[in-house]
Short mmCIF file of C-alpha atoms and ligand atoms in Angstrom, two decimals:
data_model
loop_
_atom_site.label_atom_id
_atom_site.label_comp_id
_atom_site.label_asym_id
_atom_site.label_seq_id
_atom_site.Cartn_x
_atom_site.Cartn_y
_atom_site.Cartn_z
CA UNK A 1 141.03 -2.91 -48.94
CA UNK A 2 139.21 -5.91 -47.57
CA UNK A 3 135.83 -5.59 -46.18
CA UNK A 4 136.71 -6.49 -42.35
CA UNK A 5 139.60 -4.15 -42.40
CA UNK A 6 138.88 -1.34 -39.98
CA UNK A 7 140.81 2.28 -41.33
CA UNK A 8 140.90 5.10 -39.06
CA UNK A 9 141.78 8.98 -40.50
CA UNK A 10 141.43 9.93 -37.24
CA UNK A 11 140.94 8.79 -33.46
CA UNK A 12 137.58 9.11 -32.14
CA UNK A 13 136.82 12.09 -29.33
CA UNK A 14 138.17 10.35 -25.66
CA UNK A 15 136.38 10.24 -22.71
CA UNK A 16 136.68 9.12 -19.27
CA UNK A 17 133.76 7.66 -16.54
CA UNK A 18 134.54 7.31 -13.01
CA UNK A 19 132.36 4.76 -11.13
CA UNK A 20 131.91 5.20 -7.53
CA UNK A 21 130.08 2.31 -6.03
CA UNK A 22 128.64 2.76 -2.73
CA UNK A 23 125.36 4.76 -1.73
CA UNK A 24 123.45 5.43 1.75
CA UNK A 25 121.17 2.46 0.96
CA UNK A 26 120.43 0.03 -2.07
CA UNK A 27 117.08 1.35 -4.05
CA UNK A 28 114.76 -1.77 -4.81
CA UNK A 29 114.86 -0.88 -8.33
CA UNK A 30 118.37 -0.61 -8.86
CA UNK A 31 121.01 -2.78 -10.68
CA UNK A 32 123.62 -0.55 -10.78
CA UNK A 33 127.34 -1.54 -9.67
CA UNK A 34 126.12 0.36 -5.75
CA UNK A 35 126.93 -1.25 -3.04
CA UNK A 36 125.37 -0.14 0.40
CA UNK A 37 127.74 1.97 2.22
CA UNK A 38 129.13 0.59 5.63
CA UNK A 39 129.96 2.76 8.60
CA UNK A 40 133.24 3.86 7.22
CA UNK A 41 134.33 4.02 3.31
CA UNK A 42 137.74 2.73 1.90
CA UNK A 43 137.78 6.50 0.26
CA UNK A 44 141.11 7.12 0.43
CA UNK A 45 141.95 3.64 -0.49
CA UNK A 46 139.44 3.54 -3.52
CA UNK A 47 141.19 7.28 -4.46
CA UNK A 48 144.60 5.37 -4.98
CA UNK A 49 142.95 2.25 -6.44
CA UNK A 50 141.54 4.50 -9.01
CA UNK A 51 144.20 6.76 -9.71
CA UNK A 52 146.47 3.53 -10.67
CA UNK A 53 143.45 1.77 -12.47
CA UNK A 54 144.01 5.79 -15.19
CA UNK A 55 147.82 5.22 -15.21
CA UNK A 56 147.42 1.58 -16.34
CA UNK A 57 145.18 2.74 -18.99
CA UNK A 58 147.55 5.50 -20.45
CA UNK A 59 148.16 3.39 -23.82
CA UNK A 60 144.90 4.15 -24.51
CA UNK A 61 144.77 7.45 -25.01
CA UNK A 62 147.07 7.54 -27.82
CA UNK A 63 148.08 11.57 -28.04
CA UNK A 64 144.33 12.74 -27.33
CA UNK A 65 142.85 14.96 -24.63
CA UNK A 66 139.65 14.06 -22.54
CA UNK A 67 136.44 16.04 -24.18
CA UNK A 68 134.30 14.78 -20.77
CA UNK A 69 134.56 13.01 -17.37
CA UNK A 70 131.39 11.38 -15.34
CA UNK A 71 131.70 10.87 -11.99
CA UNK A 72 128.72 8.22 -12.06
CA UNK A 73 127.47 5.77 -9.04
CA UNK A 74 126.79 4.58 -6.86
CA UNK A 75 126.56 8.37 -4.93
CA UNK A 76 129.57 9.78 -5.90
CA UNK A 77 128.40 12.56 -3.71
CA UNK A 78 129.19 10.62 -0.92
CA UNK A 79 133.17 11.31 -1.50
CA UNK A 80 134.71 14.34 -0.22
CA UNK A 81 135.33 17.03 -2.94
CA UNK A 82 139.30 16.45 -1.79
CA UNK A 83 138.82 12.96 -3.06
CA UNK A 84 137.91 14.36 -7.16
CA UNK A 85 140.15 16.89 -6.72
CA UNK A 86 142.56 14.51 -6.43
CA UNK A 87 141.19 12.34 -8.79
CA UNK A 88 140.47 15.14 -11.99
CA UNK A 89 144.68 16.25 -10.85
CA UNK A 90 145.86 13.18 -11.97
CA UNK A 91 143.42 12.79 -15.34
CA UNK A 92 144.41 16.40 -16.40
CA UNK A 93 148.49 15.86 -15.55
CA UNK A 94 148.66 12.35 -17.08
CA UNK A 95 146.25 13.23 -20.16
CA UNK A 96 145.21 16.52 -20.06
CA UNK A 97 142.00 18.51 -20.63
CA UNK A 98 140.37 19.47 -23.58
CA UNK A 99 139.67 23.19 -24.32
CA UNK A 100 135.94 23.24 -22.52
CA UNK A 101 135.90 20.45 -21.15
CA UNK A 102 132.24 19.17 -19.15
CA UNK A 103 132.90 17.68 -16.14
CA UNK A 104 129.61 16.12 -14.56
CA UNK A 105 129.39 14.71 -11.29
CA UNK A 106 125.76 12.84 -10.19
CA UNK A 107 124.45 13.55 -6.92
CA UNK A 108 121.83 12.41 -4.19
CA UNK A 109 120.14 15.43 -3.39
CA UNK A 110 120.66 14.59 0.52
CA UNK A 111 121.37 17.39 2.67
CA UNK A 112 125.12 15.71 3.73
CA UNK A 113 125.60 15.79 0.23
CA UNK A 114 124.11 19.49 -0.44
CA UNK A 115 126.38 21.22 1.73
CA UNK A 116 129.37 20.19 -0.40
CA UNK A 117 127.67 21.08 -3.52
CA UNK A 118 129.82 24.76 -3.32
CA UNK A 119 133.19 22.81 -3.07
CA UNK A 120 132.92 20.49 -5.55
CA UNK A 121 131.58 23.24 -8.29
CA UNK A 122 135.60 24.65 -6.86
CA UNK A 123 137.43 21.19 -8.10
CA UNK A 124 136.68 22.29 -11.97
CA UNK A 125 133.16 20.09 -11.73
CA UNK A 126 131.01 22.09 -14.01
CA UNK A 127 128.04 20.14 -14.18
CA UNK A 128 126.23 18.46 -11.91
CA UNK A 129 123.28 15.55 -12.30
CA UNK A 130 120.87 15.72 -9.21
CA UNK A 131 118.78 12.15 -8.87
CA UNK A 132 115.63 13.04 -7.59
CA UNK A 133 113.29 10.21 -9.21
CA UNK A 134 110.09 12.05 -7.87
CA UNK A 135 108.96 14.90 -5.94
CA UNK A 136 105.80 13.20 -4.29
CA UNK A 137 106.67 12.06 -0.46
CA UNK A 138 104.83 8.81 -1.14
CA UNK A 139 106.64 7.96 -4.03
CA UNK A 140 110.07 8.63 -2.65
CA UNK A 141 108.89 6.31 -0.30
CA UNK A 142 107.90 3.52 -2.27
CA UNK A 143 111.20 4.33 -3.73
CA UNK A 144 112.93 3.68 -1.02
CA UNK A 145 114.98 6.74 -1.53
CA UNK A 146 116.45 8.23 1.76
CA UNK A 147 115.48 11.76 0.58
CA UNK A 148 112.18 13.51 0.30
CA UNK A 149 110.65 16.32 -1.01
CA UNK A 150 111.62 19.18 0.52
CA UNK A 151 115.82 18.03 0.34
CA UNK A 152 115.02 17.36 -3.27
CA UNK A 153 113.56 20.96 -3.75
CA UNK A 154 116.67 22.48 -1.54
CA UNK A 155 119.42 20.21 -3.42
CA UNK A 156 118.26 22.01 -6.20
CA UNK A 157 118.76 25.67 -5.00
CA UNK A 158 121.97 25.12 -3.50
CA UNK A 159 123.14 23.48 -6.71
CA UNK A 160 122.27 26.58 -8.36
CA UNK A 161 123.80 28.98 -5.33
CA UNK A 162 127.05 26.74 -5.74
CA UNK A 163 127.51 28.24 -9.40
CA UNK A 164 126.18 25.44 -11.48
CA UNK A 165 124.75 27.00 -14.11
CA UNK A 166 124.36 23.74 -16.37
CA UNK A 167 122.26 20.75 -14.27
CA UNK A 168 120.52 17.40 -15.25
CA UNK A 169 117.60 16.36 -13.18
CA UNK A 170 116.89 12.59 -13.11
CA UNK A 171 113.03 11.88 -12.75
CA UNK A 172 111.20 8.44 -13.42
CA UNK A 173 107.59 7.74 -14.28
CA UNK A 174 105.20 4.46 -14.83
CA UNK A 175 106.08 4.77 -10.70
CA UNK A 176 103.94 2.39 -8.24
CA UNK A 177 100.44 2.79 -8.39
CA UNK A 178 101.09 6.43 -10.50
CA UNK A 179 98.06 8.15 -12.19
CA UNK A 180 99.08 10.56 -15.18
CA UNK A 181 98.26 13.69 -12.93
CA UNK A 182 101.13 12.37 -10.62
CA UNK A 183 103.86 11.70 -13.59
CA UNK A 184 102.87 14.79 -15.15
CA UNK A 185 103.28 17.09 -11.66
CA UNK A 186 106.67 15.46 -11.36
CA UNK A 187 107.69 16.42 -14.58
CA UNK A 188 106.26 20.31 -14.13
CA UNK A 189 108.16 20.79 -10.57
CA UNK A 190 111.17 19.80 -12.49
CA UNK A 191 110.79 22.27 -15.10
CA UNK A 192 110.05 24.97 -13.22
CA UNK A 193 113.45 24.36 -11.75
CA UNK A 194 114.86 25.44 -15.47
CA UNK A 195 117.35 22.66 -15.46
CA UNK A 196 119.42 22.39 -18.83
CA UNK A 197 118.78 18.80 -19.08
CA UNK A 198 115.80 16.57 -18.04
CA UNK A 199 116.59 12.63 -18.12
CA UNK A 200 113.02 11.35 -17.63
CA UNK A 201 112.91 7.12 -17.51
CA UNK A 202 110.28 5.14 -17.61
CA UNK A 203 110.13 2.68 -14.50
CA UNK A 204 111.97 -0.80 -15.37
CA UNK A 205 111.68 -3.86 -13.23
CA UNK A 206 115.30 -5.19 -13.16
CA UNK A 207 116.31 -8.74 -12.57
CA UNK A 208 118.53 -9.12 -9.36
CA UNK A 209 116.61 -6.21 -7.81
CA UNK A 210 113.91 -6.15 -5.02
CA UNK A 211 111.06 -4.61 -7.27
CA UNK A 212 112.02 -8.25 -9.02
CA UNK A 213 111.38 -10.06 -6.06
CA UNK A 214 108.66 -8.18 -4.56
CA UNK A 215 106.93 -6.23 -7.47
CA UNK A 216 105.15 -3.13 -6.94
CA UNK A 217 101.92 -2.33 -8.91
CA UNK A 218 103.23 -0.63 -11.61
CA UNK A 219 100.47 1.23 -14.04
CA UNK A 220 98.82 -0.55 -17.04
CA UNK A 221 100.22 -0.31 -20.25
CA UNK A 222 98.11 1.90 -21.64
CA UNK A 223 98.14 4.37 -18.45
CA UNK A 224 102.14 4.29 -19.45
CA UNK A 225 102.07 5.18 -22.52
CA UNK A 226 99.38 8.10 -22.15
CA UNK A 227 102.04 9.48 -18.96
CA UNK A 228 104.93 9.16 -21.83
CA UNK A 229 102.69 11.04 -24.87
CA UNK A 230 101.41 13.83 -22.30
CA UNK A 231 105.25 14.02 -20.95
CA UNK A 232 106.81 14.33 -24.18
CA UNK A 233 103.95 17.14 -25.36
CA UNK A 234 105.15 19.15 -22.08
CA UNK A 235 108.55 18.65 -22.56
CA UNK A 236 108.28 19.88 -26.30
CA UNK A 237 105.87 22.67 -25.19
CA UNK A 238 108.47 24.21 -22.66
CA UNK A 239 111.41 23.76 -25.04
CA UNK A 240 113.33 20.60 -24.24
CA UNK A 241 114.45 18.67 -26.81
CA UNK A 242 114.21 14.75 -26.88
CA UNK A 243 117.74 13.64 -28.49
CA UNK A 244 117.73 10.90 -26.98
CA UNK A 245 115.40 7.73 -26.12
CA UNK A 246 115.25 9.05 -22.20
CA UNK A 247 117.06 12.31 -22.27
CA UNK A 248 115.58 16.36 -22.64
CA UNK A 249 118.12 19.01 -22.90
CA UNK A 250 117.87 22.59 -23.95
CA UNK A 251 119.28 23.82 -27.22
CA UNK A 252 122.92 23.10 -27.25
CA UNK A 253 122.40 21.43 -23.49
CA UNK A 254 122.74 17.87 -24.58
CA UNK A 255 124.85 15.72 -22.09
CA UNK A 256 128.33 16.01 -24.42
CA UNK A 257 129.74 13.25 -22.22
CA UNK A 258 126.28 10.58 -23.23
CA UNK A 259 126.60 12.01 -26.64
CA UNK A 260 129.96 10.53 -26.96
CA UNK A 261 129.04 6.99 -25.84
CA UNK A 262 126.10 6.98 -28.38
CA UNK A 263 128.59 8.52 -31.57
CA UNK A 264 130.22 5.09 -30.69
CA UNK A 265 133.15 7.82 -29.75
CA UNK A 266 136.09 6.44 -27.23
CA UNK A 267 135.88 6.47 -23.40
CA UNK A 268 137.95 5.26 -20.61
CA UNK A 269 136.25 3.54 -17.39
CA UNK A 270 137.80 3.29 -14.56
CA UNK A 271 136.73 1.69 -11.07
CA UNK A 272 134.87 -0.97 -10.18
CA UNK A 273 132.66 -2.46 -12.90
CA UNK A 274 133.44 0.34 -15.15
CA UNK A 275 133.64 -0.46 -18.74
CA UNK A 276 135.41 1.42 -21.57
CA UNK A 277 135.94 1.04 -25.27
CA UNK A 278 138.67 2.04 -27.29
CA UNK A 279 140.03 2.40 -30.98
CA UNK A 280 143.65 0.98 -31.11
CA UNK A 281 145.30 2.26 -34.09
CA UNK A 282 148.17 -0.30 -33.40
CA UNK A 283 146.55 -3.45 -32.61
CA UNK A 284 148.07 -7.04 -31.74
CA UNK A 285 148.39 -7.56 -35.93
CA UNK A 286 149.61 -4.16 -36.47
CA UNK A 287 146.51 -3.29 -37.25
CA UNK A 288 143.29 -1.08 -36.03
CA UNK A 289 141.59 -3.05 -33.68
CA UNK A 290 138.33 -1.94 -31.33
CA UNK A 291 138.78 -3.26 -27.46
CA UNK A 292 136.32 -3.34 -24.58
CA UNK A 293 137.76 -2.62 -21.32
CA UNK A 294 136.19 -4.36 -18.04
CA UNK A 295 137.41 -3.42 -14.62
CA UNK A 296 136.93 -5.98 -11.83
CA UNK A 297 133.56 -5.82 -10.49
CA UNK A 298 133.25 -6.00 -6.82
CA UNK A 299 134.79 -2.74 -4.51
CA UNK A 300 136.83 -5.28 -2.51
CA UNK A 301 138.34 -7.13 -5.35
CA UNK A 302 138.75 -4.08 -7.16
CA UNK A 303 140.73 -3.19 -4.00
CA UNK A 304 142.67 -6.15 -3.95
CA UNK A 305 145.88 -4.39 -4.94
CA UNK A 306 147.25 -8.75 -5.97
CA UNK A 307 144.41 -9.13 -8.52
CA UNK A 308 144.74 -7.35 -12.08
CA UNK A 309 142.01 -5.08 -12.48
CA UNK A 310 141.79 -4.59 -15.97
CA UNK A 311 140.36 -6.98 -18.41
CA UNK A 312 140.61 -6.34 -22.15
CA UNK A 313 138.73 -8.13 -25.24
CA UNK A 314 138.78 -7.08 -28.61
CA UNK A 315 135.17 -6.67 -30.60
CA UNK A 316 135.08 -8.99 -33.44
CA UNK A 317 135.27 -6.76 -36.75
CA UNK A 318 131.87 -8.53 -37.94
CA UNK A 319 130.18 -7.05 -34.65
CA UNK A 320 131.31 -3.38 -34.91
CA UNK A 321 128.03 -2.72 -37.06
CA UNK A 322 125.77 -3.89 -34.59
CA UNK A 323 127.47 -2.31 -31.63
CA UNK A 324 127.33 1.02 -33.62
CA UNK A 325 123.93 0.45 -34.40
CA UNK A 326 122.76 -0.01 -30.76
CA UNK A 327 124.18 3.07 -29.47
CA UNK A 328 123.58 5.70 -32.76
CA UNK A 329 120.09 4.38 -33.01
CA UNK A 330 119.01 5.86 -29.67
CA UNK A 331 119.96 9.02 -30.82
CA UNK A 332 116.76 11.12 -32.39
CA UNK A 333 119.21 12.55 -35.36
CA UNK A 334 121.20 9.26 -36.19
CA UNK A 335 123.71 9.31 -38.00
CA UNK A 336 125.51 9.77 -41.34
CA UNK A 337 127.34 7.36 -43.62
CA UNK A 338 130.35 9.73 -42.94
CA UNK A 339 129.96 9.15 -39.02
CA UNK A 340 129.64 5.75 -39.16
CA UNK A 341 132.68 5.14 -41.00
CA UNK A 342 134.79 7.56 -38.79
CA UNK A 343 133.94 5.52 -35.59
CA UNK A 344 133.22 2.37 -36.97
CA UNK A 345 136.32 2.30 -38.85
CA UNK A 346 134.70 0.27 -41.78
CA UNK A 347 133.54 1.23 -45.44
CA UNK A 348 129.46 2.87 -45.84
CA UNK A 349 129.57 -0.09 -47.99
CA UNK A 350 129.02 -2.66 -44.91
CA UNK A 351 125.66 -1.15 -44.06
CA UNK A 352 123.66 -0.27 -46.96
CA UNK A 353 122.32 -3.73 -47.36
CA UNK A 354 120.90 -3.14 -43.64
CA UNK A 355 119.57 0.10 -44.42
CA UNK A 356 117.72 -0.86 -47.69
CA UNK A 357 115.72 -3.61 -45.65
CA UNK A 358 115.45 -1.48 -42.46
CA UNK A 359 113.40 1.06 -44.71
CA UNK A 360 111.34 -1.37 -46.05
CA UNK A 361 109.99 -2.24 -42.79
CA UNK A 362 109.67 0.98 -41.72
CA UNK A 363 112.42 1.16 -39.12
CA UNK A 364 114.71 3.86 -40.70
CA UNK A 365 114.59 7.02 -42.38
CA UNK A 366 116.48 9.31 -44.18
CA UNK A 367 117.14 13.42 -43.53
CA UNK A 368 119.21 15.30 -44.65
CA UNK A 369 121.77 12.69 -44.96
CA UNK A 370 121.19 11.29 -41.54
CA UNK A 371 120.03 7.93 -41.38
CA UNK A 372 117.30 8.29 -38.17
CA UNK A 373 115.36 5.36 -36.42
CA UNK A 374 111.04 6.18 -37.25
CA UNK A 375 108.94 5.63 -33.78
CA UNK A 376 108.40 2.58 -34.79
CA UNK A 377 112.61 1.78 -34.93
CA UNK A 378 112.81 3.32 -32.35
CA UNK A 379 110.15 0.72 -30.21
CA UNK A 380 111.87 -2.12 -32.07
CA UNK A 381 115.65 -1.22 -31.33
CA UNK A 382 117.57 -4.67 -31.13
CA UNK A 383 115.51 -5.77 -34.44
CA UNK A 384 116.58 -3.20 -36.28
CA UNK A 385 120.55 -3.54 -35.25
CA UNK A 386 119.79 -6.80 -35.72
CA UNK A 387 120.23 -6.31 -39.49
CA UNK A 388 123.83 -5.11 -39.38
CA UNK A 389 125.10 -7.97 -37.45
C1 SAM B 1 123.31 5.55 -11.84
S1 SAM B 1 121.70 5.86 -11.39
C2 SAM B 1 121.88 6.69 -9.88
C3 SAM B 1 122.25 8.08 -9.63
C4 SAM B 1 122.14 8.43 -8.16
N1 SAM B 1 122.81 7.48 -7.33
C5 SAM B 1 120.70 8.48 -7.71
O1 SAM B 1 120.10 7.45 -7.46
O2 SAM B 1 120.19 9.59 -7.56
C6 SAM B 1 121.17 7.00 -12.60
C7 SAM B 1 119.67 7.08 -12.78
O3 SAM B 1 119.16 5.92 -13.40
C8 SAM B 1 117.77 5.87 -13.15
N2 SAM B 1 117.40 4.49 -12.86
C9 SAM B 1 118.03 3.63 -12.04
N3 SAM B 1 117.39 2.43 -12.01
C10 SAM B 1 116.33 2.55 -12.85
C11 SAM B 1 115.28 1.66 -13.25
N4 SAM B 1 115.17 0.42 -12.78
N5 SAM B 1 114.36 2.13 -14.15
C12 SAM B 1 114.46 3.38 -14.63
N6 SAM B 1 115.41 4.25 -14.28
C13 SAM B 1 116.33 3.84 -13.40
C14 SAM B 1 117.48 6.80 -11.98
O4 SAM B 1 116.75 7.92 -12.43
C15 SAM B 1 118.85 7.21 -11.53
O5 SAM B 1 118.90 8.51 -11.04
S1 SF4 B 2 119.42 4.43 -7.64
FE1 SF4 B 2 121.21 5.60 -7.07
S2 SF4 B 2 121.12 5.75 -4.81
FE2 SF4 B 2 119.74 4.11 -5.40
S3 SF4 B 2 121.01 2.26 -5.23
FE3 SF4 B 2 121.06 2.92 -7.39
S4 SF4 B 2 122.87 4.16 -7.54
FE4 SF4 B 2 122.39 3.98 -5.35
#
């Protein structure tokens, strides 16, 4: 078989993300696909636009069921739970669930968006991510976030009270003008909430974003890096695991929809801006191709029901290696030569090379068969994927 041949024995696990793209107000840090929200939201509209945007992307699926959906934002909160009813109907009669499926749906902890907290856990969502960035009034502030405290405290009750048993708190740290007590405060409130999952990320100035234009005093270096060490020590200590470069869960809690994007597995995206990627057995030679799917970016494009909305290119065979790099590489237990060529689709043979030099330098390691990135891999992730491109 030629090197730059991809073989498949079987399809990788499918997944689909939903992007909703308006919120209350634009955050200053932000560079998500969010769109402030204007006095009245195309819902119903978007609900169609979306439902069409899964049926034109049946001939990916290719016989599989979906393992996960993400209803990510934007505030997907701000939809009514009619709206994903509608929306998970038509993914489970056109594709169909898997046995256990995880459903997660991420959520402003706003009070408009609390009280519907009970009827969305009733449309099959079974997990729910709660953005709450900070506890601190001052911070939430700086934030610009249009809750505070006390909703962020609340959200989390009623999200328990609503039946979800298995929640994800978002927190960040390296915040404006933060001391470690501050970060570290943060990160204790959220435990004591006993989430299943803790995704705690470190402050980045974004280009196109206020913070960019204005920028906030953010903490030395060093002041980071001690609020990251003391973090991780408490996270450890109270029995999250780190599995990921920004993400905490508790055993057998880890986000199985994220897990999937960094196996390299398969996912549909669907809305505006939403990406997917996907292993065609049957590609345009007749043979197993990987695409990357691109829906149009702006909510009233994306609406424009005369525009296509899909846009498809295939990822050059000699790239695969580096994509899979970039994505297994975040994960704390890596990978094995077996995973890689299951979702890769190419022979161990194309990466040794790149592993013999990344272990000279100190970037990779070797347990138990899985090939894991050291700390210092870890700091130095696009060198080390580098050296499978
Ligand atoms: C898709 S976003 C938004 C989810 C939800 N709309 C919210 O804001 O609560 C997911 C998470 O990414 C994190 N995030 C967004 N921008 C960030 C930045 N510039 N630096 C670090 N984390 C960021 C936030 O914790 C946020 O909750
Ligand atoms: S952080 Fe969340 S609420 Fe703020 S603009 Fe981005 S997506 Fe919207």
């Amino acid at each position: 078989m030629p090197e730059h041949t991809l073989h498949f024995n079987q399809l990788p696990p499918l997944s689909l993300y939903i992007h909703i793209p308006w919120c209350i107000k634009k955050c200053p840090y932000c560079d998500f696909n969010s769109h402030q929200a204007t006095a009245e939201l195309p819902e119903q509209e978007y609900v169609a636009a979306l439902i069409k945007d899964l049926n034109n992307d049946l001939d990916f699926v290719q016989g599989r069921t979906l393992d996960s959906i993400f209803f990510g934002g934007g505030t997907p909160s701000l939809f009514k739970p009619a709206s994903m009813a509608s929306i998970l109907q038509a993914a489970e009669q056109q594709i169909g669930f898997s046995e256990n499926i995880e459903i997660t749906l991420e959520a402003n902890p706003g009070t408009f968006e609390q009280q519907k907290f009970s009827a969305f856990r009733n449309t099959g969502i079974n997990r729910l991510s709660i953005g709450i960035q900070s506890f601190d009034n001052q911070q939430l502030q700086r934030l610009g976030r249009v809750h505070n405290s006390d909703e962020a405290h609340r959200a989390i009750s009623m999200a328990r009270q609503a039946g979800f048993d298995n929640f994800n708190l978002d927190l960040m740290h390296g915040l404006p003008e933060q001391h470690l007590e501050q970060a570290i405060a943060d990160l204790q409130t959220a435990i004591d909430f006993a989430p299943t999952h803790l995704s705690w990320y470190q402050l980045t100035i974004e280009a196109n974003t206020e913070f960019h234009k204005h920028p906030p005093l953010l903490p030395g270096d060093e002041s980071r890096w001690e609020i990251f060490q003391r973090g991780q020590a408490l996270l450890a200590d109270k029995g999250y695991q780190q599995y990921e470069v920004s993400a905490y869960s508790q055993p057998g809690k880890a986000s199985r929809h994220n897990l999937n994007y960094w196996q390299f597995g398969d996912y549909l995206g669907i809305g505006a801006g939403a990406h997917g990627k996907i292993t065609q057995l049957d590609g345009s030679q007749g043979t197993p191709q990987l695409l990357r799917s691109r829906k149009t970016r702006a909510p009233k494009d994306y609406l424009n029901k005369e525009k296509p909305r899909r846009h498809i290119e295939t990822i050059a065979n000699e790239d695969i290696a580096g994509e899979f790099m970039m994505n297994a590489l975040r994960l704390n237990q890596g990978f094995t030569k077996t995973d890689f060529k299951q979702y890769s689709g190419l022979p161990a043979s194309h990466i040794e090379k790149g592993i013999s030099v990344a272990r000279a330098q100190g970037l990779l390691t070797i347990v138990d068969q899985h090939i894991q990135p050291t700390a210092k891999g870890r700091l130095f992730l696009d060198d080390l994927a580098a050296l499978f491109i």
